[in-house]
C-alpha atoms as a printed R data frame, in Angstrom:
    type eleno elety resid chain resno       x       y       z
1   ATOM     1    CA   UNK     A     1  69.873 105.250  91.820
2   ATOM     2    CA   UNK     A     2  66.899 106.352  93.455
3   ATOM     3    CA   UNK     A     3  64.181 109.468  93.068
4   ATOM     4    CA   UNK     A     4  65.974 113.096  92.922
5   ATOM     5    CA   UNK     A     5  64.199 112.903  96.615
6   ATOM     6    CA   UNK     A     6  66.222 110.408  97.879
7   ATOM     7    CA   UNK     A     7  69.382 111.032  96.184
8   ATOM     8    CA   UNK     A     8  68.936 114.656  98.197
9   ATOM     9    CA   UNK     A     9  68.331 113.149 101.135
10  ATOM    10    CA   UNK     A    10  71.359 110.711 100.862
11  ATOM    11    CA   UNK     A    11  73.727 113.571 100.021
12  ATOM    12    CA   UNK     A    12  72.744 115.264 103.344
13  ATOM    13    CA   UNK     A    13  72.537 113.000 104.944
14  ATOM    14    CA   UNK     A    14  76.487 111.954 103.970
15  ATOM    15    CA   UNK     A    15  77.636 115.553 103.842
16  ATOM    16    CA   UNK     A    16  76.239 114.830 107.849
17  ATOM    17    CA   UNK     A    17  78.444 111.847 108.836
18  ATOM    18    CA   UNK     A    18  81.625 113.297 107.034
19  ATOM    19    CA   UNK     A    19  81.475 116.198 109.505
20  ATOM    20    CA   UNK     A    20  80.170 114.348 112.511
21  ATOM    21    CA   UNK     A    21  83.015 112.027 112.229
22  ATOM    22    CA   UNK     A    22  85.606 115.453 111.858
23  ATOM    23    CA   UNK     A    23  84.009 116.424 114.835
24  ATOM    24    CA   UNK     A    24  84.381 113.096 117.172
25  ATOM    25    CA   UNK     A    25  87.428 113.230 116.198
26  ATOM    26    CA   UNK     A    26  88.971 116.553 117.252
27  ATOM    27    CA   UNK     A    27  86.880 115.666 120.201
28  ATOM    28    CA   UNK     A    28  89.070 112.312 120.783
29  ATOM    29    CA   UNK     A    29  92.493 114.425 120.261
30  ATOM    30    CA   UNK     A    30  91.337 116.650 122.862
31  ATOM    31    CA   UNK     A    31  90.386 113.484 125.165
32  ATOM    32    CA   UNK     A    32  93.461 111.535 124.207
33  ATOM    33    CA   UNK     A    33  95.658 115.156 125.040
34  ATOM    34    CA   UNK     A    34  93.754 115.712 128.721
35  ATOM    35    CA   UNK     A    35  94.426 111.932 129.663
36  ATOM    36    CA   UNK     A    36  97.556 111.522 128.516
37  ATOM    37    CA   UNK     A    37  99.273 115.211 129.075
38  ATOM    38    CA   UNK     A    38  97.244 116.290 131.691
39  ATOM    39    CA   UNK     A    39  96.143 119.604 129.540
40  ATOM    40    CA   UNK     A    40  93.895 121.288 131.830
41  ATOM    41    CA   UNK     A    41  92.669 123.868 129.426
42  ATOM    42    CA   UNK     A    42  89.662 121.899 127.687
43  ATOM    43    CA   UNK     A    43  87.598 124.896 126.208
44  ATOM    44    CA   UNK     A    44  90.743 126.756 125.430
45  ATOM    45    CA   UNK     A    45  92.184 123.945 123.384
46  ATOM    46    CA   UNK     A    46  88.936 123.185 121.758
47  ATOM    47    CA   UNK     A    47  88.529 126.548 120.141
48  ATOM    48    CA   UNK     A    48  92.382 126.291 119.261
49  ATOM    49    CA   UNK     A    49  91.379 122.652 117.619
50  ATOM    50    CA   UNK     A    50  88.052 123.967 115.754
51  ATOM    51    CA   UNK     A    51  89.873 126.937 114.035
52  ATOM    52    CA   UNK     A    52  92.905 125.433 113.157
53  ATOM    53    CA   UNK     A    53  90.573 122.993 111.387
54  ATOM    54    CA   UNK     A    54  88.388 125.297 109.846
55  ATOM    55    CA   UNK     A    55  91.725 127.139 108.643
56  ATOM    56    CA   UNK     A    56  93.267 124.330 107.356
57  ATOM    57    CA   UNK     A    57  89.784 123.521 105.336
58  ATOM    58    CA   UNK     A    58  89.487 127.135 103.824
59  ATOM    59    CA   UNK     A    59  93.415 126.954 102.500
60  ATOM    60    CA   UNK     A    60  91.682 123.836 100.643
61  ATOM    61    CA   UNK     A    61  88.818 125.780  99.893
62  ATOM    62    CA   UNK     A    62  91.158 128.481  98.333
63  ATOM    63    CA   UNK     A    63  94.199 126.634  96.902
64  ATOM    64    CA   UNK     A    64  92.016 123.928  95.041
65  ATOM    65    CA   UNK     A    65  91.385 125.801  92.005
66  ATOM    66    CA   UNK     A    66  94.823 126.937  90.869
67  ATOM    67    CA   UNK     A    67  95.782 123.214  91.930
68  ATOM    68    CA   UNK     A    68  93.051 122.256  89.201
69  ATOM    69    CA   UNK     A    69  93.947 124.605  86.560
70  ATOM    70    CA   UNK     A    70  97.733 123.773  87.039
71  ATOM    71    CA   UNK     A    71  96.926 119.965  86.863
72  ATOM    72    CA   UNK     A    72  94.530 119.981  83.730
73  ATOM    73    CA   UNK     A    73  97.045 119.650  80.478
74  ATOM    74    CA   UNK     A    74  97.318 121.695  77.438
75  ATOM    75    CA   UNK     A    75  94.396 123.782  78.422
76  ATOM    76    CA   UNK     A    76  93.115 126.131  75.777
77  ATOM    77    CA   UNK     A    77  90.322 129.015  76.704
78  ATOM    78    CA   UNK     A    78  87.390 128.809  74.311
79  ATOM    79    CA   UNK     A    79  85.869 132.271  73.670
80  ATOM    80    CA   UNK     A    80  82.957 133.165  70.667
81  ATOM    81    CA   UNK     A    81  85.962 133.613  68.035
82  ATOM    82    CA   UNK     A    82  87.959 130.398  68.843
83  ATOM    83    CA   UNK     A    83  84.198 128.001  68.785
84  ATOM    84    CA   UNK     A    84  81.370 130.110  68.548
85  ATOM    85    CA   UNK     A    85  78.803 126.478  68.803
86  ATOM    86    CA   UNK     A    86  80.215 124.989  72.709
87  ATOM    87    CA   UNK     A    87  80.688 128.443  73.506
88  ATOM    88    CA   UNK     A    88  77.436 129.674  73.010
89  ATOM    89    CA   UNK     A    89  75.906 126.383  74.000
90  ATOM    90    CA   UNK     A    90  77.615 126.924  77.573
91  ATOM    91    CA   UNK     A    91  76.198 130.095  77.791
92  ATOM    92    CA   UNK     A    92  72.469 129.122  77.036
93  ATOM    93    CA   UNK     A    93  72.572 126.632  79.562
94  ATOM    94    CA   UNK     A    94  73.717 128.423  82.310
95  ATOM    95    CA   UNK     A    95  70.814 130.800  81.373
96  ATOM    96    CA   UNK     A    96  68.555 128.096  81.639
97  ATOM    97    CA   UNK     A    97  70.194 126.569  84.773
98  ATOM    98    CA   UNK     A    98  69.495 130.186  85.954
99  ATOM    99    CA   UNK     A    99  73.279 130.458  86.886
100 ATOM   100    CA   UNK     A   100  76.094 132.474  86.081
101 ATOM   101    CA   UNK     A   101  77.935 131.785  83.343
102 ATOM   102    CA   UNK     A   102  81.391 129.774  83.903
103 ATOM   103    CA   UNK     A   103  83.982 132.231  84.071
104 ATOM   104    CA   UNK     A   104  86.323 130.345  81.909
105 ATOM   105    CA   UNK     A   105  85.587 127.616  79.302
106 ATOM   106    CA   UNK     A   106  88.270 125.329  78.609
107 ATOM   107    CA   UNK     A   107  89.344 122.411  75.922
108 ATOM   108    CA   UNK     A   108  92.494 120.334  77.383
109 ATOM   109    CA   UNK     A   109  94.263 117.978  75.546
110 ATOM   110    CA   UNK     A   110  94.360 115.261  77.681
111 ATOM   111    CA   UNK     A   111  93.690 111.971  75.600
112 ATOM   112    CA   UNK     A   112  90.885 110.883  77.033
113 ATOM   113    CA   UNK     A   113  87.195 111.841  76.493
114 ATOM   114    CA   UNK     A   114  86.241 113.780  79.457
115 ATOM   115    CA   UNK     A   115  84.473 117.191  81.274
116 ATOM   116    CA   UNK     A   116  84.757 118.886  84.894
117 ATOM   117    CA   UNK     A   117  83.985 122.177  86.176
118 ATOM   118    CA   UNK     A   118  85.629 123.566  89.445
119 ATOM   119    CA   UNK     A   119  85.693 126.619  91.285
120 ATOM   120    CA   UNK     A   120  85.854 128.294  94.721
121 ATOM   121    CA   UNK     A   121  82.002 129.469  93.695
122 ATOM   122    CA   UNK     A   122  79.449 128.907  91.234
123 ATOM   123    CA   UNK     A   123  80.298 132.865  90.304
124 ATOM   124    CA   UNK     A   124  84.183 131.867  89.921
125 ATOM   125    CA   UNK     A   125  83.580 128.530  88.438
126 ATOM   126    CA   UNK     A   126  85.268 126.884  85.042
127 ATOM   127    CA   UNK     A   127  84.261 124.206  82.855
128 ATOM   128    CA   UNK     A   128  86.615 122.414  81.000
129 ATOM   129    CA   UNK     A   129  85.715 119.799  78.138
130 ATOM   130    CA   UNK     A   130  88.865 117.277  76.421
131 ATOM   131    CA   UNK     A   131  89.561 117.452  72.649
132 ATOM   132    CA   UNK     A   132  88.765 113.854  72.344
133 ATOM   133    CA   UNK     A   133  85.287 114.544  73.965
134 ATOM   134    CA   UNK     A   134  84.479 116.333  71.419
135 ATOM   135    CA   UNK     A   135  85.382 114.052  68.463
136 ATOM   136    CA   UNK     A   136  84.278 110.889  69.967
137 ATOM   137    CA   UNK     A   137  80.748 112.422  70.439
138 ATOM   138    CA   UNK     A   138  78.043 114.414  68.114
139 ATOM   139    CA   UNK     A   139  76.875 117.859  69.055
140 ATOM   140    CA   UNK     A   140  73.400 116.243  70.824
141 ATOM   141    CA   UNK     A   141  75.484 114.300  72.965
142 ATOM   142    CA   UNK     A   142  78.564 116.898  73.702
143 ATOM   143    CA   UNK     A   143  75.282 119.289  74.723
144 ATOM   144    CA   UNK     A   144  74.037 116.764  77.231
145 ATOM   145    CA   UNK     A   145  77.380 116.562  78.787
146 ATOM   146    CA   UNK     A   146  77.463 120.231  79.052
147 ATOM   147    CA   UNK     A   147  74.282 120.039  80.703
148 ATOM   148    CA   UNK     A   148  75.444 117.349  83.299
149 ATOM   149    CA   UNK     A   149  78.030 120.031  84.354
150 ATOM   150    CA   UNK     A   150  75.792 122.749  84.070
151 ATOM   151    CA   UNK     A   151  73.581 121.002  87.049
152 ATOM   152    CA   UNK     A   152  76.652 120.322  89.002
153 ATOM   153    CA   UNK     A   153  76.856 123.972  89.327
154 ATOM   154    CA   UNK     A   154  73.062 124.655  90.046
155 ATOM   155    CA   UNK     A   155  73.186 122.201  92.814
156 ATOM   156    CA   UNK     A   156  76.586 124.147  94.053
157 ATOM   157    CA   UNK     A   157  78.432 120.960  94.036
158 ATOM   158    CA   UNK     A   158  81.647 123.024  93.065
159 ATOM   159    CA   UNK     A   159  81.847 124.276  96.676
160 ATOM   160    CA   UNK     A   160  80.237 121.007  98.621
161 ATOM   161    CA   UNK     A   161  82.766 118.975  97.466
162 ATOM   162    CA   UNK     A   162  85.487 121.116  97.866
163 ATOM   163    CA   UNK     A   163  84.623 121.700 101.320
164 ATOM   164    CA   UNK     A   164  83.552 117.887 101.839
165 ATOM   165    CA   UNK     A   165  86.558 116.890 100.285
166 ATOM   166    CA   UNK     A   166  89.084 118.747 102.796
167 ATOM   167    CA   UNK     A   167  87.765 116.131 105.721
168 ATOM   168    CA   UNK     A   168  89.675 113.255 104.749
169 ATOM   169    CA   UNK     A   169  92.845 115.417 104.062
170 ATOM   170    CA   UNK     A   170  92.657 117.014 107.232
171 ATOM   171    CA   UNK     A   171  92.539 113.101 108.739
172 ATOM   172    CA   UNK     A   172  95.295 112.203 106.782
173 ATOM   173    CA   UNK     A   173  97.356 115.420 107.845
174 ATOM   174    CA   UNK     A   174  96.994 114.640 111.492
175 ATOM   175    CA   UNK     A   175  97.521 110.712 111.066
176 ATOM   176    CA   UNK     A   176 100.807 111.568 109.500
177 ATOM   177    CA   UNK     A   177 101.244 114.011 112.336
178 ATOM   178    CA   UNK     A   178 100.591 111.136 114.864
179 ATOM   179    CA   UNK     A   179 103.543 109.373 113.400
180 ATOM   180    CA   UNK     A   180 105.737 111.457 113.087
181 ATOM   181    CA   UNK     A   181 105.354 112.498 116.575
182 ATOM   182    CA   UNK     A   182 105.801 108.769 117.457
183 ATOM   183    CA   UNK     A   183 108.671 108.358 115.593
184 ATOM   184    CA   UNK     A   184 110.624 111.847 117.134
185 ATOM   185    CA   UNK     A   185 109.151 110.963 120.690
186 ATOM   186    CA   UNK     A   186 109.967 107.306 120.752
187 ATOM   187    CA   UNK     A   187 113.700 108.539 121.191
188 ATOM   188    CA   UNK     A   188 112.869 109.840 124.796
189 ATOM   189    CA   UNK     A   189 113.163 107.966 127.954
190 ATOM   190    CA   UNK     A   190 111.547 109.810 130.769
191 ATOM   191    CA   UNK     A   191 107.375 109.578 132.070
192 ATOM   192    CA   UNK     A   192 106.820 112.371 129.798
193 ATOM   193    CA   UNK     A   193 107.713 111.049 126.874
194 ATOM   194    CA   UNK     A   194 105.975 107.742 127.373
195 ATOM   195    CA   UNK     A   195 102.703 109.132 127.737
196 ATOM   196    CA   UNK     A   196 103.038 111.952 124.598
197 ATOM   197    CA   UNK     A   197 104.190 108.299 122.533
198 ATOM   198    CA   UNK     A   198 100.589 106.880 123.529
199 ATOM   199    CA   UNK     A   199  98.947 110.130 122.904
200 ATOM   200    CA   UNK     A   200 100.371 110.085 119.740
201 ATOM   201    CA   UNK     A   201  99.469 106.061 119.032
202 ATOM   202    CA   UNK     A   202  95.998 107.045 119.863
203 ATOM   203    CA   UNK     A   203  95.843 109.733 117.455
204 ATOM   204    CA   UNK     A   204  97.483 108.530 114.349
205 ATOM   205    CA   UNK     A   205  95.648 105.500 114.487
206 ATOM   206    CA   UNK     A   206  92.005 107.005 114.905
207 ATOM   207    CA   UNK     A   207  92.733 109.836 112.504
208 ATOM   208    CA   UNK     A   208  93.789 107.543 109.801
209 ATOM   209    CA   UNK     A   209  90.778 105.009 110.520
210 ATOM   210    CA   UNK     A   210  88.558 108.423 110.079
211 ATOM   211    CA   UNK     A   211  90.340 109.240 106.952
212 ATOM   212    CA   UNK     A   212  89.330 105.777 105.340
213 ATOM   213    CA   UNK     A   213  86.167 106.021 106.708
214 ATOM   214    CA   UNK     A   214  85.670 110.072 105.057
215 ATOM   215    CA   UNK     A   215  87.285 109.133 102.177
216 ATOM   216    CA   UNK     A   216  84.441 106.246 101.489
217 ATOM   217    CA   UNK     A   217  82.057 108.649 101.971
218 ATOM   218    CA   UNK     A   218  83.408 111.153  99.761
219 ATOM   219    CA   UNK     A   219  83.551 109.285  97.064
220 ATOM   220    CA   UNK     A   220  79.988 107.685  97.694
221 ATOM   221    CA   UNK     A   221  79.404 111.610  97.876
222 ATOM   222    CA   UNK     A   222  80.305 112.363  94.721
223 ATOM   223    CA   UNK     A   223  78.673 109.676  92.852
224 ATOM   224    CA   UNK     A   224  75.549 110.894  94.424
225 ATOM   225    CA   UNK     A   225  75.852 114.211  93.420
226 ATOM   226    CA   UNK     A   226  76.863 112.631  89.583
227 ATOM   227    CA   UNK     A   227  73.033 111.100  89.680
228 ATOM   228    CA   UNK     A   228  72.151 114.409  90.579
229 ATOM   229    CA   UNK     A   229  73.369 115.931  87.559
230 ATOM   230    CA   UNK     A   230  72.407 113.424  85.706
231 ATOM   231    CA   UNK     A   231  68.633 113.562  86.349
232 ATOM   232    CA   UNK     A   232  69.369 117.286  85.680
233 ATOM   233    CA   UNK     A   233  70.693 116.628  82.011
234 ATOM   234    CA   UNK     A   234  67.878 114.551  80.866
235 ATOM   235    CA   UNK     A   235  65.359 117.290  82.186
236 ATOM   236    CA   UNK     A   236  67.569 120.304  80.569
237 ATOM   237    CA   UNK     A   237  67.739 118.155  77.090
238 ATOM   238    CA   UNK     A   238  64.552 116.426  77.554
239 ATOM   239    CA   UNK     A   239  65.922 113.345  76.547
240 ATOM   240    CA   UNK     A   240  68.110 111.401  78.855
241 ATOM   241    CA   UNK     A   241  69.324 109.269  76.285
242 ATOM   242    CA   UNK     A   242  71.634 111.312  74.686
243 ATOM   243    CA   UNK     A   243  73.884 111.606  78.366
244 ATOM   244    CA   UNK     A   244  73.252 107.434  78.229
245 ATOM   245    CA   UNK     A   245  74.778 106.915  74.755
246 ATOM   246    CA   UNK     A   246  77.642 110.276  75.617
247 ATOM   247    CA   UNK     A   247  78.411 108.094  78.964
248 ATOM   248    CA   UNK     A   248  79.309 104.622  76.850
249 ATOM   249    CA   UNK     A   249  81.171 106.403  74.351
250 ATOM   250    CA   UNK     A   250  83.091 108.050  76.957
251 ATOM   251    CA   UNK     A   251  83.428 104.420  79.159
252 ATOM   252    CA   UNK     A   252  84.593 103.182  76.016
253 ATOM   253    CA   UNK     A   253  87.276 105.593  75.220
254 ATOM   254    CA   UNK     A   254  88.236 105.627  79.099
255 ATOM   255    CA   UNK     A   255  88.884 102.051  78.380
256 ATOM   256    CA   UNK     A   256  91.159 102.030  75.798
257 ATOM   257    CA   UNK     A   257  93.088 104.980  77.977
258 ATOM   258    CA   UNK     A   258  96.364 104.129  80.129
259 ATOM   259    CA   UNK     A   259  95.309 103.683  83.628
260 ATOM   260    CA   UNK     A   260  98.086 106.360  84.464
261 ATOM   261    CA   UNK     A   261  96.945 108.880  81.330
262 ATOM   262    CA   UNK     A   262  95.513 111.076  83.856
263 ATOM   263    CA   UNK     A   263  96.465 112.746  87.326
264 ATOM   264    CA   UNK     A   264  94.806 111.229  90.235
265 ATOM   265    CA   UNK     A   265  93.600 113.603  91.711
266 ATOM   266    CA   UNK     A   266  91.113 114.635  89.112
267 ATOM   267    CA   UNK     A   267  89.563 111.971  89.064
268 ATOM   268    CA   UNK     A   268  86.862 113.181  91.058
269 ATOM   269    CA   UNK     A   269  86.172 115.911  89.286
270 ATOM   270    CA   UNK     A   270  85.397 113.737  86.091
271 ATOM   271    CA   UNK     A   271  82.184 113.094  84.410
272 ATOM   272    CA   UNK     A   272  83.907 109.571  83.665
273 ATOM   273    CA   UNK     A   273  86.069 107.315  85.887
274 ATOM   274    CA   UNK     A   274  89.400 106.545  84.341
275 ATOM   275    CA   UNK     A   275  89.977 103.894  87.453
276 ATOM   276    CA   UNK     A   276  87.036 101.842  86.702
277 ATOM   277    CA   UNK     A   277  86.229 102.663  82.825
278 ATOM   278    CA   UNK     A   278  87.628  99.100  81.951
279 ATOM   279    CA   UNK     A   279  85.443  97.583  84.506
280 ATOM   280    CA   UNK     A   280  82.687  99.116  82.786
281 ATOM   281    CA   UNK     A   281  83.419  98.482  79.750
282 ATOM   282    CA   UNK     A   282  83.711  94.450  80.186
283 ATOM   283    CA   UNK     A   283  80.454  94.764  82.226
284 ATOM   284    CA   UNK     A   284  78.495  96.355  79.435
285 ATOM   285    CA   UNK     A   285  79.883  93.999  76.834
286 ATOM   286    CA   UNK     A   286  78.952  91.091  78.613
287 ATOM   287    CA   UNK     A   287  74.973  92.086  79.015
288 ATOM   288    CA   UNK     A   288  74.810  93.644  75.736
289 ATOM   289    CA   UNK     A   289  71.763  92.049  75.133
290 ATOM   290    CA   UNK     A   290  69.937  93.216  77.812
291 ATOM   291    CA   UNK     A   291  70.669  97.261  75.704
292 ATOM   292    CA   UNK     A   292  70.723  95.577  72.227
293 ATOM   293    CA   UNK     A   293  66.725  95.079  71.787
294 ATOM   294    CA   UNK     A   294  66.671  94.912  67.796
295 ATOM   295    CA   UNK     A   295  70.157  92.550  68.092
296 ATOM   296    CA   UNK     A   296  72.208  95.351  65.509
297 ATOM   297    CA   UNK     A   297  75.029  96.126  67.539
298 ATOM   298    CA   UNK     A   298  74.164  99.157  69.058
299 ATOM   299    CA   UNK     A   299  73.034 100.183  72.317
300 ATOM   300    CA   UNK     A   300  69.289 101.115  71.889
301 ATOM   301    CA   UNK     A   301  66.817 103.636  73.151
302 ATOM   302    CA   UNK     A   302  64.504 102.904  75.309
């Protein structure tokens, strides 16, 4: 993936083009409203457009976490009583990480092998870690997960990507907005109505080409910021191998999972990809022998 340099570099510079595309196209709703309704109050509406926009993207901001928590199954809050080892093990790498503790520590019972943290701030964050996780892998490896979170919290990532994330959603909200205005407007007749049907046209249609476009870079976003973490893990544990050999036996378990075990929209969250664990899976199976060095089976070291 690249030097911890570049992978900086490429996450500003994407954070960059998800919010210079936001702002061409509020710009282009304005233009498309001043053309095609005559709105002679430019600066006005802009400052309307940029506020409603930055309101809409702190509701995100805000909501997302209870959103999170309601969506993750079975969760059960791990404390020193209930598992005195991942608890304490959380807490000595945030020291380390020089960050704040996660507020709350979770194990779900989702069936899949898997670990997020989320949060409105790295103060207010939580880390949650699946049952299976932690019978599919040994205490080395379950440590170098932890550690992979860990660094998504010293590099803030809980609150980039929250904020990142809201860009596409806001593109979707007004593309759906476009349409629906289409669809109400289409049943007038007079001047009026024609030109507030081509305003909308214009919108829908840009807004949802921006929400593709955001949506791509989100996601390159995040696996970015997953590199990121994952350099941090092998310099927390000191040996990277252990979140290498965690990684294939959570790809493998992924695999075996229904595609539809999981809500959706945690999948970005996710330390593995439910969506493309089988893809994986077959990948790393078929060039086994570029991992298996001694020809035993196993993935090796190296």
């Amino acid at each position: 993936m690249g030097s911890l340099g570049a992978l900086r570099r490429g996450s500003d510079l994407t954070i960059l083009l998800v919010y210079g595309v936001l702002a061409l196209l509020l710009l282009f709703v304005l233009v498309v409203v001043d053309v095609f309704l005559q709105f002679t109050d430019v600066p006005g509406a802009l400052l309307i457009v940029v506020v409603l926009a930055f309101l809409f993207m702190l509701l995100q901001w805000a909501i997302a976490p209870t959103i999170v928590r309601w969506a993750t199954r079975g969760r059960t809050e791990v404390t020193p009583q209930t598992n005195p080892w991942l608890y304490r093990t959380v807490a000595e790498l945030a020291h380390q990480a020089n960050v704040p503790m996660p507020r709350h520590v979770w194990v779900s019972t989702s069936p899949d092998p898997n670990a997020f943290v989320f949060g409105r701030t790295v103060g207010s964050s939580e880390l949650v870690v699946t049952q299976p996780l932690l019978e599919q892998l040994n205490q080395d490896e379950v440590r170098a997960v932890l550690a992979h979170e860990i660094g998504h919290l010293r590099h803030r990532d809980v609150v980039i990507m929250t904020w990142v994330s809201a860009v596409p959603l806001l593109a979707y909200v007004l593309a759906r907005l476009g349409f629906e205005a289409l669809r109400v407007g289409g049943r007038g007749r007079d001047r009026n109505a024609g030109a507030a049907i081509l305003a909308a046209i214009a919108v829908a249609i840009l807004s949802y080409l921006v929400y593709l476009i955001t949506q791509l870079l989100v996601l390159y976003l995040s696996r970015t910021r997953e590199s990121y973490a994952d350099a941090y893990s092998g310099a927390a544990t000191k040996d990277p191998h252990l979140l290498a050999s965690a990684l294939t036996k959570i790809t493998y378990g992924l695999s075996l999972a229904r595609p539809d075990a999981e809500p959706s929209g945690l999948r970005a969250f996710y330390i593995g990809d439910p969506v493309k664990a089988r893809d994986d899976y077959e990948d790393l199976r078929t060039r086994m022998q570029q991992y298996d060095l001694n020809r035993d089976g196993q993935i090796d070291q190296y």
